[in-house]
Coordinates of N, CA, C and O in Angstrom, one line a residue:
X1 N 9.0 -20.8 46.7 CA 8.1 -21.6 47.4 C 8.9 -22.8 48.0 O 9.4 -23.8 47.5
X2 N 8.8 -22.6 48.9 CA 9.8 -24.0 50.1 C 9.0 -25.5 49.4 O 7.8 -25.7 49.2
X3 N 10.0 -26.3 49.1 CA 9.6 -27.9 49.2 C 9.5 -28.8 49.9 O 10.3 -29.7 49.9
X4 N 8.2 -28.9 51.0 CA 8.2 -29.4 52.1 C 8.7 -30.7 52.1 O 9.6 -30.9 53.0
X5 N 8.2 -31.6 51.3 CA 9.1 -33.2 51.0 C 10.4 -33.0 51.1 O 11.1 -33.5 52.0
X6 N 10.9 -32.1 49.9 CA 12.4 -32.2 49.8 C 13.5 -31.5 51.1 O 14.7 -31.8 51.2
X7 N 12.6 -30.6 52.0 CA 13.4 -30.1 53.3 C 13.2 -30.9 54.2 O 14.2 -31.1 54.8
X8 N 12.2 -31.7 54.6 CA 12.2 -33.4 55.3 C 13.0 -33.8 55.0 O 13.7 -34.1 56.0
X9 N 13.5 -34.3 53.7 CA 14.1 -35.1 53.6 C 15.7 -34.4 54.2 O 16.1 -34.7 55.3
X10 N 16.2 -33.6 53.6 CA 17.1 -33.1 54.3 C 17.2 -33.1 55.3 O 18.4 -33.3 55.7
X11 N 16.1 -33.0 56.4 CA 16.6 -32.9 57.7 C 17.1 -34.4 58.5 O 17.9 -34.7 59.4
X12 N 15.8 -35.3 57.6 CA 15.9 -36.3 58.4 C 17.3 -37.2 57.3 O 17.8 -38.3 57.7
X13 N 17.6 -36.9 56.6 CA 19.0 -37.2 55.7 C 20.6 -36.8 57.1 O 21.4 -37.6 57.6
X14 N 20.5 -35.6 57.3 CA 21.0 -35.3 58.0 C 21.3 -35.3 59.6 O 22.4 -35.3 60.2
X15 N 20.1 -35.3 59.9 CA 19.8 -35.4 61.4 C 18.9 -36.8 61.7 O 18.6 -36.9 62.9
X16 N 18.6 -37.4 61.2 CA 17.2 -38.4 61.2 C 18.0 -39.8 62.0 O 17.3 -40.6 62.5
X17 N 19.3 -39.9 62.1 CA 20.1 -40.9 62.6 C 20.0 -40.9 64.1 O 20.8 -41.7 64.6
X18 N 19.6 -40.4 64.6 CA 19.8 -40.1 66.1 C 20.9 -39.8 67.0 O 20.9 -40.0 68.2
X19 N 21.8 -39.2 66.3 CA 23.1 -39.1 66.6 C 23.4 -37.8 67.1 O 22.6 -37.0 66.7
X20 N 24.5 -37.1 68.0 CA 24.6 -35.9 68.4 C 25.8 -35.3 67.2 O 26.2 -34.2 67.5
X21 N 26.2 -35.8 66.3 CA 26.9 -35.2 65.0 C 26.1 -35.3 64.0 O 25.2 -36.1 64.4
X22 N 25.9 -35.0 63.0 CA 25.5 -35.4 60.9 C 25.9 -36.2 60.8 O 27.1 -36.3 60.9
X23 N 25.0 -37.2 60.3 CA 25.1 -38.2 59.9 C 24.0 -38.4 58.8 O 22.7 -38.3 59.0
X24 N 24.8 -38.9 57.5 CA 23.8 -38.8 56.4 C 23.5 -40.3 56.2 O 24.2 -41.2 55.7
X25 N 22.6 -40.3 56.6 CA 21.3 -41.5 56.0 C 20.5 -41.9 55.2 O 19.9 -42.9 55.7
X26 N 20.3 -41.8 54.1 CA 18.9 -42.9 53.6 C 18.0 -43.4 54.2 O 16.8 -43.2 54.2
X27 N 18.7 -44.1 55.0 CA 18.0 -44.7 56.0 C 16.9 -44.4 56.8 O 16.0 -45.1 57.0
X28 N 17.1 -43.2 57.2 CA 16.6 -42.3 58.1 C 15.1 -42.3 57.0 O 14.0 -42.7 57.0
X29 N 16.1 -41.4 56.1 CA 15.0 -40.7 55.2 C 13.8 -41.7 55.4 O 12.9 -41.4 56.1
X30 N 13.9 -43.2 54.7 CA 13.2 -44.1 54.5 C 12.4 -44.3 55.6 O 11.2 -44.5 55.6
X31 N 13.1 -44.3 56.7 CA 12.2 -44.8 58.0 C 11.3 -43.6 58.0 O 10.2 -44.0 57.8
X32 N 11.5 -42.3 58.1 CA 10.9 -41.1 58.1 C 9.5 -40.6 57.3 O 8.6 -40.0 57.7
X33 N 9.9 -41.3 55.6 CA 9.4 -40.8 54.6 C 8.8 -42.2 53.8 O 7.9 -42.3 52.9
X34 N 9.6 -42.9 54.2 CA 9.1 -44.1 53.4 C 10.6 -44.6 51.8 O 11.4 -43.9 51.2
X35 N 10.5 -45.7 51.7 CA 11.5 -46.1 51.1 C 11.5 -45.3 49.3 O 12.4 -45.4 48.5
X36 N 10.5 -44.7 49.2 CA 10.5 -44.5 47.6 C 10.7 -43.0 47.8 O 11.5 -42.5 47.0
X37 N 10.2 -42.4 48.8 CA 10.9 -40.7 48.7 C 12.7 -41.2 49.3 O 13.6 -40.5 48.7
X38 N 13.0 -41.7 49.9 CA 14.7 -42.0 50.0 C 15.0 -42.7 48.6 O 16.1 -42.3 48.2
X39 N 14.5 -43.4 47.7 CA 15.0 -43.7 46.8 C 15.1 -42.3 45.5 O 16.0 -42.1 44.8
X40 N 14.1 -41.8 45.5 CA 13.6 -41.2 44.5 C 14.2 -39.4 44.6 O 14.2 -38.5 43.8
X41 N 14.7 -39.5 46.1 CA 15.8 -38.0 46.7 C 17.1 -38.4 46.8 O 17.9 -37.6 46.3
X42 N 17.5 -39.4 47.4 CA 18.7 -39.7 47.6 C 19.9 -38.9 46.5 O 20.9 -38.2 46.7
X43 N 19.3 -39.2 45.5 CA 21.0 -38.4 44.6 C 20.8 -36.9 44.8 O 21.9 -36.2 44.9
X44 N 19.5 -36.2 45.0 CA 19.4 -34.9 45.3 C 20.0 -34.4 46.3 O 20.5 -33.3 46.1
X45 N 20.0 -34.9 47.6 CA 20.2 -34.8 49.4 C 21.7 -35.7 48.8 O 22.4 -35.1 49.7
X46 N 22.2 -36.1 48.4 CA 23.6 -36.1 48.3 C 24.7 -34.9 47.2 O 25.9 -34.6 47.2
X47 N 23.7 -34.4 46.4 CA 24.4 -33.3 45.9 C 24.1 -32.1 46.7 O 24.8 -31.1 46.7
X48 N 23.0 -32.3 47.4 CA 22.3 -30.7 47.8 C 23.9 -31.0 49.5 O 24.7 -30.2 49.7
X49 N 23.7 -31.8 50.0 CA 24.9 -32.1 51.1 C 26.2 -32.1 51.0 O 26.8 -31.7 52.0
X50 N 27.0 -32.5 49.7 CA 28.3 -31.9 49.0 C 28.3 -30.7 48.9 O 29.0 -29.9 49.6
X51 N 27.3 -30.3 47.9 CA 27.3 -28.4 47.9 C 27.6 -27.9 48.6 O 28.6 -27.1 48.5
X52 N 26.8 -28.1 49.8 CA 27.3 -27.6 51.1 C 28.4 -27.5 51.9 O 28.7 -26.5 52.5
X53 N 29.0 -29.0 52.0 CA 30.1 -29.0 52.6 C 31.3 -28.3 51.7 O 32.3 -27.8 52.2
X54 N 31.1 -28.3 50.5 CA 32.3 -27.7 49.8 C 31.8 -26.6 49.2 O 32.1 -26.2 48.1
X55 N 31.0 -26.0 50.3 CA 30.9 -24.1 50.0 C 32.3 -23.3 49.4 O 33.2 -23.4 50.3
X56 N 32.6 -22.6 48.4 CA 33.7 -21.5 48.5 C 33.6 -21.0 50.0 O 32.5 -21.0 50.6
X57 N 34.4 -20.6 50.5 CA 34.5 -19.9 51.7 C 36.2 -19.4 51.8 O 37.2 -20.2 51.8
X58 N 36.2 -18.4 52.0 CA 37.5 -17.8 52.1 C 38.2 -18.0 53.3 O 37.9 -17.2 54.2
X59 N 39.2 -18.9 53.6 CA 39.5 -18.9 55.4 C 40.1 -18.0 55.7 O 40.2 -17.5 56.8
X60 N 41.0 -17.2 54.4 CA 41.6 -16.7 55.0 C 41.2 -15.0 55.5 O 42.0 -14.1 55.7
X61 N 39.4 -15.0 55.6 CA 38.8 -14.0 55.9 C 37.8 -14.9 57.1 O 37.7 -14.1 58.0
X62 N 37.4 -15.6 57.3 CA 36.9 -16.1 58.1 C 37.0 -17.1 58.9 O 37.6 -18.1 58.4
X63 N 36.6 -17.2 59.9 CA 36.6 -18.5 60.9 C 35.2 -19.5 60.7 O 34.4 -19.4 59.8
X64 N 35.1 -20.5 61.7 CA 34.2 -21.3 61.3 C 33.0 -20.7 61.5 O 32.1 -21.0 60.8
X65 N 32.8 -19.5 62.7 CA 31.7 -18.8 63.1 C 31.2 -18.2 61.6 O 30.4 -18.6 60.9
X66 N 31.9 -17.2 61.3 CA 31.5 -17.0 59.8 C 32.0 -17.7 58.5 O 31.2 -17.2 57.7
X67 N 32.4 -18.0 58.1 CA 31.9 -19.4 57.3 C 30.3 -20.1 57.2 O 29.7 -20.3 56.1
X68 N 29.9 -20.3 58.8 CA 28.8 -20.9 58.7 C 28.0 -20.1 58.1 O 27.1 -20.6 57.4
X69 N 28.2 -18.4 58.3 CA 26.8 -17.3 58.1 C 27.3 -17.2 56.6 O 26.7 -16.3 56.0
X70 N 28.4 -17.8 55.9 CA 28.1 -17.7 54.8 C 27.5 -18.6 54.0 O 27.0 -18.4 52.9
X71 N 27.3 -19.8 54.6 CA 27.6 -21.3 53.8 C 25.6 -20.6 53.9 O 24.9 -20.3 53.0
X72 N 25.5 -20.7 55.3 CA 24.0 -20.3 55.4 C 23.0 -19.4 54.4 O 21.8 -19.6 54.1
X73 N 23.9 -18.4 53.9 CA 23.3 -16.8 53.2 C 23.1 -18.1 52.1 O 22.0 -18.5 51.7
X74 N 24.4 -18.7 51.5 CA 24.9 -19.0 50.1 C 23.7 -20.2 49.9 O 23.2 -20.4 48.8
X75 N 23.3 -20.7 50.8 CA 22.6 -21.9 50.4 C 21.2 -21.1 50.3 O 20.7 -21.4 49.3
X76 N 20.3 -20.1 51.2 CA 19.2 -19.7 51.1 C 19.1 -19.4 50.1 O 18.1 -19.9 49.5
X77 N 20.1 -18.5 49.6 CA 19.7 -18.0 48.3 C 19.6 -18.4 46.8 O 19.2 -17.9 45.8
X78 N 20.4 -19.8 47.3 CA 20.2 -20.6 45.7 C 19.7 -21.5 46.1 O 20.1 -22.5 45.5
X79 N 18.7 -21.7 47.1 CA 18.1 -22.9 46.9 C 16.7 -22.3 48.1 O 16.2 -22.8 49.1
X80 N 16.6 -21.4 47.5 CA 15.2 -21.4 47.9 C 13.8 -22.1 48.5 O 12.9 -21.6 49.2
X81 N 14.0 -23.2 47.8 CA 13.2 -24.4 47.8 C 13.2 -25.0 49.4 O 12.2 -25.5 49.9
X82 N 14.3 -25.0 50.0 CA 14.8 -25.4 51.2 C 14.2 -24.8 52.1 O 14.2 -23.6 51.9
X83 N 13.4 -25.3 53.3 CA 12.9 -24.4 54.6 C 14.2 -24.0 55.6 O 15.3 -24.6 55.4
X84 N 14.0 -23.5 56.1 CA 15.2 -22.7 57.0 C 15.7 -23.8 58.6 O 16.4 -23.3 59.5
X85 N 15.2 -25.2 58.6 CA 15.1 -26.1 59.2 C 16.3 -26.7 58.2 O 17.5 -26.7 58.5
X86 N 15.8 -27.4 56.8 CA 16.9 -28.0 56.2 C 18.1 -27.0 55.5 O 19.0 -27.7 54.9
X87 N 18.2 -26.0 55.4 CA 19.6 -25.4 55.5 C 20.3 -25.3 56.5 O 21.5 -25.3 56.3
X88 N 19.7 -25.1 58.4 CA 20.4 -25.3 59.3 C 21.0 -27.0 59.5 O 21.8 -27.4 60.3
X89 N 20.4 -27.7 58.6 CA 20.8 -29.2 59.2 C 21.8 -28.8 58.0 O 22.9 -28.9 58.5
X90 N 22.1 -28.5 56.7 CA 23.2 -28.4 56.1 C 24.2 -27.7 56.1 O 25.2 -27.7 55.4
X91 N 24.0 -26.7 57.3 CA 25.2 -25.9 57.6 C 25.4 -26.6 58.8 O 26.5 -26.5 59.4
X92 N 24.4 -27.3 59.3 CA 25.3 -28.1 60.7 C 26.8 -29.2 60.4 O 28.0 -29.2 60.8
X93 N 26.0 -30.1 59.2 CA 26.5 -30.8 58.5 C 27.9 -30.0 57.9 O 28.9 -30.5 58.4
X94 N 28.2 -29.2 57.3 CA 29.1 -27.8 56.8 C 30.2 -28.0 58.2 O 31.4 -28.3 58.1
X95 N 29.8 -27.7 59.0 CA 30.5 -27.3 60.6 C 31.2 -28.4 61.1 O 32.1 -28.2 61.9
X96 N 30.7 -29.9 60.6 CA 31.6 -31.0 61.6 C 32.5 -31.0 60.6 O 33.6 -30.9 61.1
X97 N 32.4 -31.1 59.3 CA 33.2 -31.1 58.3 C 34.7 -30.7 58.2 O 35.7 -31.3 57.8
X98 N 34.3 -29.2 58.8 CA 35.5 -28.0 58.7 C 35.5 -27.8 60.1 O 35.6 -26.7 60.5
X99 N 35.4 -28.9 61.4 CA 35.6 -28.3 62.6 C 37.0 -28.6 62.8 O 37.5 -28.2 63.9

C-alpha cells in the first residue's frame, strides 16, 4: 500500500527546491507539507535518499543508463510504500550523484 504522505515528501524533499538538479530540502518539504511532517520525516527522506544514492550497483556491468533501472527495480521492491513519482525523484537524485 503506497504512503501518500511519505512519497510527497520525497518528492518535494527532492525536487520541491525549484531547481533543475536534486536538491534535498526540508525546506521544501515544510513549505509543501507543513513544518511538522518535515520535522517528523526528515530522518526517514534522509535515510530513504542515502539508500539510494549508495545503491550496490556493479559498474563494472553497467553504465549509468542501467544502474538507474537497477537503483529503480531495487528501490520498488523494498520499499513498496513509495509511489512510482517518489522513486523516480530518488533515482533522479541516484543519477546526479554518479553522473
Amino acid at each position: 500500500m503506497i504512503d501518500d504522505e511519505l512519497s510527497r515528501a520525497v518528492v518535494a524533499y527532492i525536487r520541491g527546491a525549484g531547481l533543475a538538479w536534486p536538491h534535498r530540502s526540508l525546506d521544501a518539504v515544510a513549505g509543501a507539507m507543513g513544518a511538522d511532517a518535515a520535522d517528523r520525516l526528515g530522518p526517514h527522506l534522509k535515510r530513504l535518499a542515502g539508500e539510494a544514492v549508495y545503491w550496490p550497483v556493479d559498474w563494472n556491468r553497467h553504465d549509468l543508463l542501467s544502474a538507474m533501472d537497477v537503483v529503480r527495480g531495487g528501490l520498488a521492491e523494498h520499499h513498496p510504500e513509495l509511489s512510482s513519482e517518489a522513486v523516480e525523484a530518488l533515482v533522479w537524485d541516484f543519477s546526479y550523484a554518479h553522473w
